[in-house]
Tab-separated table of C-alpha atoms in Angstrom:
chain	number	residue	atom	x	y	z
A	1	UNK	CA	-27.678	161.052	29.468
A	2	UNK	CA	-26.728	157.893	27.617
A	3	UNK	CA	-26.884	155.944	30.835
A	4	UNK	CA	-30.366	157.231	31.583
A	5	UNK	CA	-31.526	156.480	28.046
A	6	UNK	CA	-30.170	152.960	28.349
A	7	UNK	CA	-31.975	152.414	31.634
A	8	UNK	CA	-35.316	153.699	30.379
A	9	UNK	CA	-36.094	150.798	28.002
A	10	UNK	CA	-35.058	148.315	30.690
A	11	UNK	CA	-37.365	150.000	33.173
A	12	UNK	CA	-40.172	149.880	30.638
A	13	UNK	CA	-39.688	146.153	30.047
A	14	UNK	CA	-39.644	145.473	33.783
A	15	UNK	CA	-42.810	147.508	34.227
A	16	UNK	CA	-44.541	145.585	31.447
A	17	UNK	CA	-43.480	142.256	32.950
A	18	UNK	CA	-44.748	143.289	36.367
A	19	UNK	CA	-48.050	144.474	34.908
A	20	UNK	CA	-48.393	141.199	33.006
A	21	UNK	CA	-47.706	139.195	36.161
A	22	UNK	CA	-50.308	141.190	38.092
A	23	UNK	CA	-52.852	140.758	35.303
A	24	UNK	CA	-52.147	137.024	35.215
A	25	UNK	CA	-52.655	136.749	38.963
A	26	UNK	CA	-55.898	138.720	38.807
A	27	UNK	CA	-57.154	136.477	35.999
A	28	UNK	CA	-56.439	133.299	37.955
A	29	UNK	CA	-58.091	134.698	41.091
A	30	UNK	CA	-61.155	135.727	39.060
A	31	UNK	CA	-61.469	132.287	37.463
A	32	UNK	CA	-61.003	130.606	40.844
A	33	UNK	CA	-63.744	132.755	42.401
A	34	UNK	CA	-66.111	132.019	39.493
A	35	UNK	CA	-65.434	128.301	39.904
A	36	UNK	CA	-66.047	128.495	43.654
A	37	UNK	CA	-69.306	130.427	43.187
A	38	UNK	CA	-70.456	127.987	40.494
A	39	UNK	CA	-69.768	124.945	42.679
A	40	UNK	CA	-71.384	126.541	45.748
A	41	UNK	CA	-74.552	127.178	43.728
A	42	UNK	CA	-74.848	123.463	42.985
A	43	UNK	CA	-74.107	122.637	46.606
A	44	UNK	CA	-76.895	124.959	47.750
A	45	UNK	CA	-79.267	123.600	45.097
A	46	UNK	CA	-78.738	120.088	46.516
A	47	UNK	CA	-80.419	121.225	49.725
A	48	UNK	CA	-83.271	122.897	47.859
A	49	UNK	CA	-83.858	119.922	45.555
A	50	UNK	CA	-84.259	117.733	48.609
A	51	UNK	CA	-87.379	119.755	49.495
A	52	UNK	CA	-89.015	119.917	46.064
A	53	UNK	CA	-88.175	116.425	44.803
A	54	UNK	CA	-90.892	113.870	44.134
A	55	UNK	CA	-88.514	111.052	45.110
A	56	UNK	CA	-85.991	111.108	47.924
A	57	UNK	CA	-83.643	108.243	48.665
A	58	UNK	CA	-80.303	107.705	50.328
A	59	UNK	CA	-77.171	107.852	48.191
A	60	UNK	CA	-73.641	107.629	49.672
A	61	UNK	CA	-72.531	111.119	50.801
A	62	UNK	CA	-76.012	112.518	50.072
A	63	UNK	CA	-76.785	113.398	53.691
A	64	UNK	CA	-73.560	115.369	54.041
A	65	UNK	CA	-74.135	117.243	50.780
A	66	UNK	CA	-77.732	118.073	51.735
A	67	UNK	CA	-76.661	119.228	55.201
A	68	UNK	CA	-73.962	121.542	53.802
A	69	UNK	CA	-76.363	122.927	51.193
A	70	UNK	CA	-79.064	123.709	53.758
A	71	UNK	CA	-76.471	125.157	56.135
A	72	UNK	CA	-75.279	127.519	53.410
A	73	UNK	CA	-78.875	128.585	52.781
A	74	UNK	CA	-79.382	129.411	56.449
A	75	UNK	CA	-76.059	131.256	56.538
A	76	UNK	CA	-77.239	133.378	53.612
A	77	UNK	CA	-80.547	133.987	55.394
A	78	UNK	CA	-82.638	132.256	52.724
A	79	UNK	CA	-85.753	130.367	53.827
A	80	UNK	CA	-86.450	127.556	51.352
A	81	UNK	CA	-89.577	126.301	53.084
A	82	UNK	CA	-91.619	129.328	51.966
A	83	UNK	CA	-91.061	128.737	48.246
A	84	UNK	CA	-88.421	126.135	47.406
A	85	UNK	CA	-89.252	126.233	43.687
A	86	UNK	CA	-88.570	129.970	43.516
A	87	UNK	CA	-85.342	129.506	45.470
A	88	UNK	CA	-84.185	126.828	43.049
A	89	UNK	CA	-85.033	129.075	40.094
A	90	UNK	CA	-82.987	131.928	41.574
A	91	UNK	CA	-80.029	129.621	42.245
A	92	UNK	CA	-80.192	128.288	38.688
A	93	UNK	CA	-80.225	131.874	37.446
A	94	UNK	CA	-77.057	132.580	39.432
A	95	UNK	CA	-75.451	129.481	37.910
A	96	UNK	CA	-76.228	130.782	34.429
A	97	UNK	CA	-74.886	134.202	35.450
A	98	UNK	CA	-71.559	132.621	36.473
A	99	UNK	CA	-71.675	130.639	33.245
A	100	UNK	CA	-72.148	133.762	31.115
A	101	UNK	CA	-69.583	135.760	33.081
A	102	UNK	CA	-67.018	133.019	32.636
A	103	UNK	CA	-67.687	132.841	28.894
A	104	UNK	CA	-67.214	136.604	28.493
A	105	UNK	CA	-63.981	136.447	30.478
A	106	UNK	CA	-62.553	133.601	28.375
A	107	UNK	CA	-63.556	135.422	25.191
A	108	UNK	CA	-61.275	138.291	26.219
A	109	UNK	CA	-58.229	136.111	26.896
A	110	UNK	CA	-55.428	135.938	24.325
A	111	UNK	CA	-52.602	134.316	26.285
A	112	UNK	CA	-52.246	130.618	25.450
A	113	UNK	CA	-50.600	129.876	28.800
A	114	UNK	CA	-53.471	131.549	30.629
A	115	UNK	CA	-56.014	129.538	28.652
A	116	UNK	CA	-54.290	126.330	29.753
A	117	UNK	CA	-54.715	127.349	33.395
A	118	UNK	CA	-58.360	128.225	32.757
A	119	UNK	CA	-58.812	124.760	31.237
A	120	UNK	CA	-57.856	123.216	34.579
A	121	UNK	CA	-60.556	125.239	36.353
A	122	UNK	CA	-63.095	124.191	33.707
A	123	UNK	CA	-62.439	120.548	34.535
A	124	UNK	CA	-62.429	121.234	38.255
A	125	UNK	CA	-65.806	122.988	38.146
A	126	UNK	CA	-67.430	120.343	35.938
A	127	UNK	CA	-66.173	117.406	38.015
A	128	UNK	CA	-67.108	118.877	41.407
A	129	UNK	CA	-70.522	120.177	40.273
A	130	UNK	CA	-71.284	116.875	38.542
A	131	UNK	CA	-70.241	114.877	41.604
A	132	UNK	CA	-72.523	116.964	43.828
A	133	UNK	CA	-75.477	116.298	41.525
A	134	UNK	CA	-74.737	112.563	41.384
A	135	UNK	CA	-75.006	112.204	45.175
A	136	UNK	CA	-77.882	114.667	45.646
A	137	UNK	CA	-80.547	113.071	47.842
A	138	UNK	CA	-83.431	113.827	45.499
A	139	UNK	CA	-84.891	113.009	42.110
A	140	UNK	CA	-87.348	115.150	40.156
A	141	UNK	CA	-87.611	113.205	36.901
A	142	UNK	CA	-88.644	109.529	37.053
A	143	UNK	CA	-86.943	108.584	33.772
A	144	UNK	CA	-84.245	106.599	35.587
A	145	UNK	CA	-86.943	104.222	36.832
A	146	UNK	CA	-88.481	104.062	33.365
A	147	UNK	CA	-85.139	102.699	32.143
A	148	UNK	CA	-84.956	100.444	35.200
A	149	UNK	CA	-88.454	99.117	34.523
A	150	UNK	CA	-87.542	97.992	31.011
A	151	UNK	CA	-84.317	96.463	32.281
A	152	UNK	CA	-86.208	94.554	34.980
A	153	UNK	CA	-88.765	93.386	32.421
A	154	UNK	CA	-85.970	91.663	30.500
A	155	UNK	CA	-83.692	90.461	33.304
A	156	UNK	CA	-86.052	89.675	36.182
A	157	UNK	CA	-89.180	88.616	34.299
A	158	UNK	CA	-87.828	87.316	30.990
A	159	UNK	CA	-90.362	89.323	28.972
A	160	UNK	CA	-90.009	91.393	25.810
A	161	UNK	CA	-90.428	95.111	26.707
A	162	UNK	CA	-91.538	95.856	23.131
A	163	UNK	CA	-94.665	93.773	23.774
A	164	UNK	CA	-95.006	93.676	27.564
A	165	UNK	CA	-95.224	96.844	29.679
A	166	UNK	CA	-93.699	96.986	33.185
A	167	UNK	CA	-97.236	97.296	34.620
A	168	UNK	CA	-97.599	93.558	33.982
A	169	UNK	CA	-95.380	93.058	37.034
A	170	UNK	CA	-96.956	95.210	39.788
A	171	UNK	CA	-95.046	93.352	42.510
A	172	UNK	CA	-91.711	94.551	41.136
A	173	UNK	CA	-90.111	97.188	43.439
A	174	UNK	CA	-89.408	99.485	40.483
A	175	UNK	CA	-92.897	99.471	38.962
A	176	UNK	CA	-94.528	101.905	41.404
A	177	UNK	CA	-91.776	104.464	40.661
A	178	UNK	CA	-92.182	104.159	36.888
A	179	UNK	CA	-94.317	106.936	35.365
A	180	UNK	CA	-94.519	105.034	32.048
A	181	UNK	CA	-95.238	101.581	33.441
A	182	UNK	CA	-98.281	101.150	31.191
A	183	UNK	CA	-96.282	101.829	28.003
A	184	UNK	CA	-94.099	99.378	26.105
A	185	UNK	CA	-90.520	100.354	25.291
A	186	UNK	CA	-89.842	103.019	22.670
A	187	UNK	CA	-86.044	102.819	22.950
A	188	UNK	CA	-83.713	100.905	20.673
A	189	UNK	CA	-82.169	97.525	21.492
A	190	UNK	CA	-78.771	99.053	22.316
A	191	UNK	CA	-80.203	101.172	25.116
A	192	UNK	CA	-82.378	98.333	26.392
A	193	UNK	CA	-79.270	96.144	26.522
A	194	UNK	CA	-77.592	98.759	28.700
A	195	UNK	CA	-80.696	98.941	30.922
A	196	UNK	CA	-80.569	95.162	31.271
A	197	UNK	CA	-76.923	95.330	32.315
A	198	UNK	CA	-77.774	97.905	34.985
A	199	UNK	CA	-80.671	95.721	36.152
A	200	UNK	CA	-78.294	92.778	36.556
A	201	UNK	CA	-76.051	94.859	38.815
A	202	UNK	CA	-78.737	96.765	40.745
A	203	UNK	CA	-81.208	93.948	41.313
A	204	UNK	CA	-84.146	95.164	43.408
A	205	UNK	CA	-82.285	98.075	45.025
A	206	UNK	CA	-83.874	101.282	43.708
A	207	UNK	CA	-81.075	103.459	45.090
A	208	UNK	CA	-78.523	101.549	43.035
A	209	UNK	CA	-80.472	102.285	39.858
A	210	UNK	CA	-80.396	105.995	40.591
A	211	UNK	CA	-76.692	105.961	41.390
A	212	UNK	CA	-75.630	103.756	38.462
A	213	UNK	CA	-77.553	105.697	35.816
A	214	UNK	CA	-76.284	108.992	37.234
A	215	UNK	CA	-72.690	107.752	37.230
A	216	UNK	CA	-73.079	106.553	33.643
A	217	UNK	CA	-74.478	109.873	32.430
A	218	UNK	CA	-71.850	111.775	34.435
A	219	UNK	CA	-69.137	109.742	32.700
A	220	UNK	CA	-70.769	110.483	29.332
A	221	UNK	CA	-70.757	114.204	30.136
A	222	UNK	CA	-67.024	114.081	30.890
A	223	UNK	CA	-66.366	112.150	27.672
A	224	UNK	CA	-68.322	114.796	25.771
A	225	UNK	CA	-66.102	117.517	27.234
A	226	UNK	CA	-63.057	115.694	25.875
A	227	UNK	CA	-64.730	115.269	22.485
A	228	UNK	CA	-65.687	118.947	22.201
A	229	UNK	CA	-62.100	119.970	22.962
A	230	UNK	CA	-60.749	117.359	20.530
A	231	UNK	CA	-63.063	118.506	17.721
A	232	UNK	CA	-62.041	122.142	18.125
A	233	UNK	CA	-58.343	121.254	18.404
A	234	UNK	CA	-58.451	118.976	15.350
A	235	UNK	CA	-60.247	121.717	13.422
A	236	UNK	CA	-57.226	123.954	13.980
A	237	UNK	CA	-59.014	126.470	16.190
A	238	UNK	CA	-57.155	128.917	18.400
A	239	UNK	CA	-56.408	128.199	22.049
A	240	UNK	CA	-59.048	130.737	23.085
A	241	UNK	CA	-61.731	129.142	20.902
A	242	UNK	CA	-60.897	125.663	22.204
A	243	UNK	CA	-61.105	126.873	25.789
A	244	UNK	CA	-64.337	128.804	25.217
A	245	UNK	CA	-66.063	125.977	23.350
A	246	UNK	CA	-65.098	123.438	25.983
A	247	UNK	CA	-66.273	125.768	28.745
A	248	UNK	CA	-69.650	126.389	27.088
A	249	UNK	CA	-70.359	122.665	27.073
A	250	UNK	CA	-68.744	121.647	30.371
A	251	UNK	CA	-70.347	124.304	32.578
A	252	UNK	CA	-73.791	124.442	31.002
A	253	UNK	CA	-76.091	124.193	34.064
A	254	UNK	CA	-78.908	122.598	32.067
A	255	UNK	CA	-76.630	119.874	30.693
A	256	UNK	CA	-75.239	119.165	34.151
A	257	UNK	CA	-78.720	118.898	35.672
A	258	UNK	CA	-80.162	116.732	32.911
A	259	UNK	CA	-77.200	114.353	32.804
A	260	UNK	CA	-75.591	114.137	36.253
A	261	UNK	CA	-78.808	114.678	38.235
A	262	UNK	CA	-81.755	113.440	36.180
A	263	UNK	CA	-79.775	110.700	34.413
A	264	UNK	CA	-81.438	111.247	31.029
A	265	UNK	CA	-80.128	109.111	28.196
A	266	UNK	CA	-80.012	112.108	25.819
A	267	UNK	CA	-76.418	112.695	26.903
A	268	UNK	CA	-75.439	109.382	25.268
A	269	UNK	CA	-77.009	110.563	22.018
A	270	UNK	CA	-74.853	113.693	22.276
A	271	UNK	CA	-71.813	111.455	22.783
A	272	UNK	CA	-72.532	109.530	19.577
A	273	UNK	CA	-73.114	112.754	17.630
A	274	UNK	CA	-69.841	114.227	18.893
A	275	UNK	CA	-67.969	111.055	17.958
A	276	UNK	CA	-69.436	111.362	14.457
A	277	UNK	CA	-68.385	115.012	14.176
A	278	UNK	CA	-64.909	114.165	15.474
A	279	UNK	CA	-64.394	111.423	12.885
A	280	UNK	CA	-65.656	113.727	10.118
A	281	UNK	CA	-63.162	116.412	11.136
A	282	UNK	CA	-60.422	113.794	11.338
A	283	UNK	CA	-61.229	112.510	7.874
A	284	UNK	CA	-61.066	116.004	6.380
A	285	UNK	CA	-57.680	116.748	7.925
A	286	UNK	CA	-55.973	113.370	7.772
A	287	UNK	CA	-58.025	111.653	5.047
A	288	UNK	CA	-57.880	108.312	6.849
A	289	UNK	CA	-61.390	107.357	5.688
A	290	UNK	CA	-60.694	107.804	1.971
A	291	UNK	CA	-59.946	104.656	-0.074
A	292	UNK	CA	-56.275	104.266	-0.951
A	293	UNK	CA	-56.987	104.318	-4.703
A	294	UNK	CA	-58.728	107.703	-4.519
A	295	UNK	CA	-55.770	109.403	-2.868
A	296	UNK	CA	-53.425	111.404	-5.119
């Protein structure tokens, strides 16, 4: 009897360990499948965007991405030519569904080790989805060429964009793509300086403008992911909260589309705000911004 009683706790511990291992494996498989579905949605949307975009130009790897996206659509039996806008809306809805499902799953996780593994999938999904959008052979918003127009006004024509609109230079290859060519610049000098730098590199090549601004906003999105995680970690939040907060920013389909695809400069504003929040949190915890005389 004693021998059986001694074996029972050991058997219970082994059973618990096995159950934990199985649960861990299921969790990783679930996260991997969510990541795969999320990335495939963006790959499919690349093919759809090619059909509804107002501007289409060649970007390195864009043809391959578009081909794979359209091939996936045909494999799924979806005809985009009938209503590409509706198809894109449905795909975006699926992206948000994966986004919400992933958030609910992370909310239920308590294991710190498991959250670390999930963190790797968060980065993987954000980087792959962002890369797909960067090389997508389409452009819906013309804001990239608005920025390019102001940069060209300074670099190529030596004019002040606060007083001279891009429409003053109709022969410029960027002007006909600029929706705001009749309006003088409303952006600050820091952003116009960046636009000028891009104009120096891109010259008259419109494809380069699209690629450079997308790469810049993609980089800003990745920096913002780091900042969100750093803010939560510095605030002393739990591993689950850090993982969830980082996920909610990194995988937000709207943020990915507006930054990595449309190249909007709003993502840089978010970067500056997050830097400000990070330094505020740092100052509260480490007091490095307080004058030496005011410290006890």
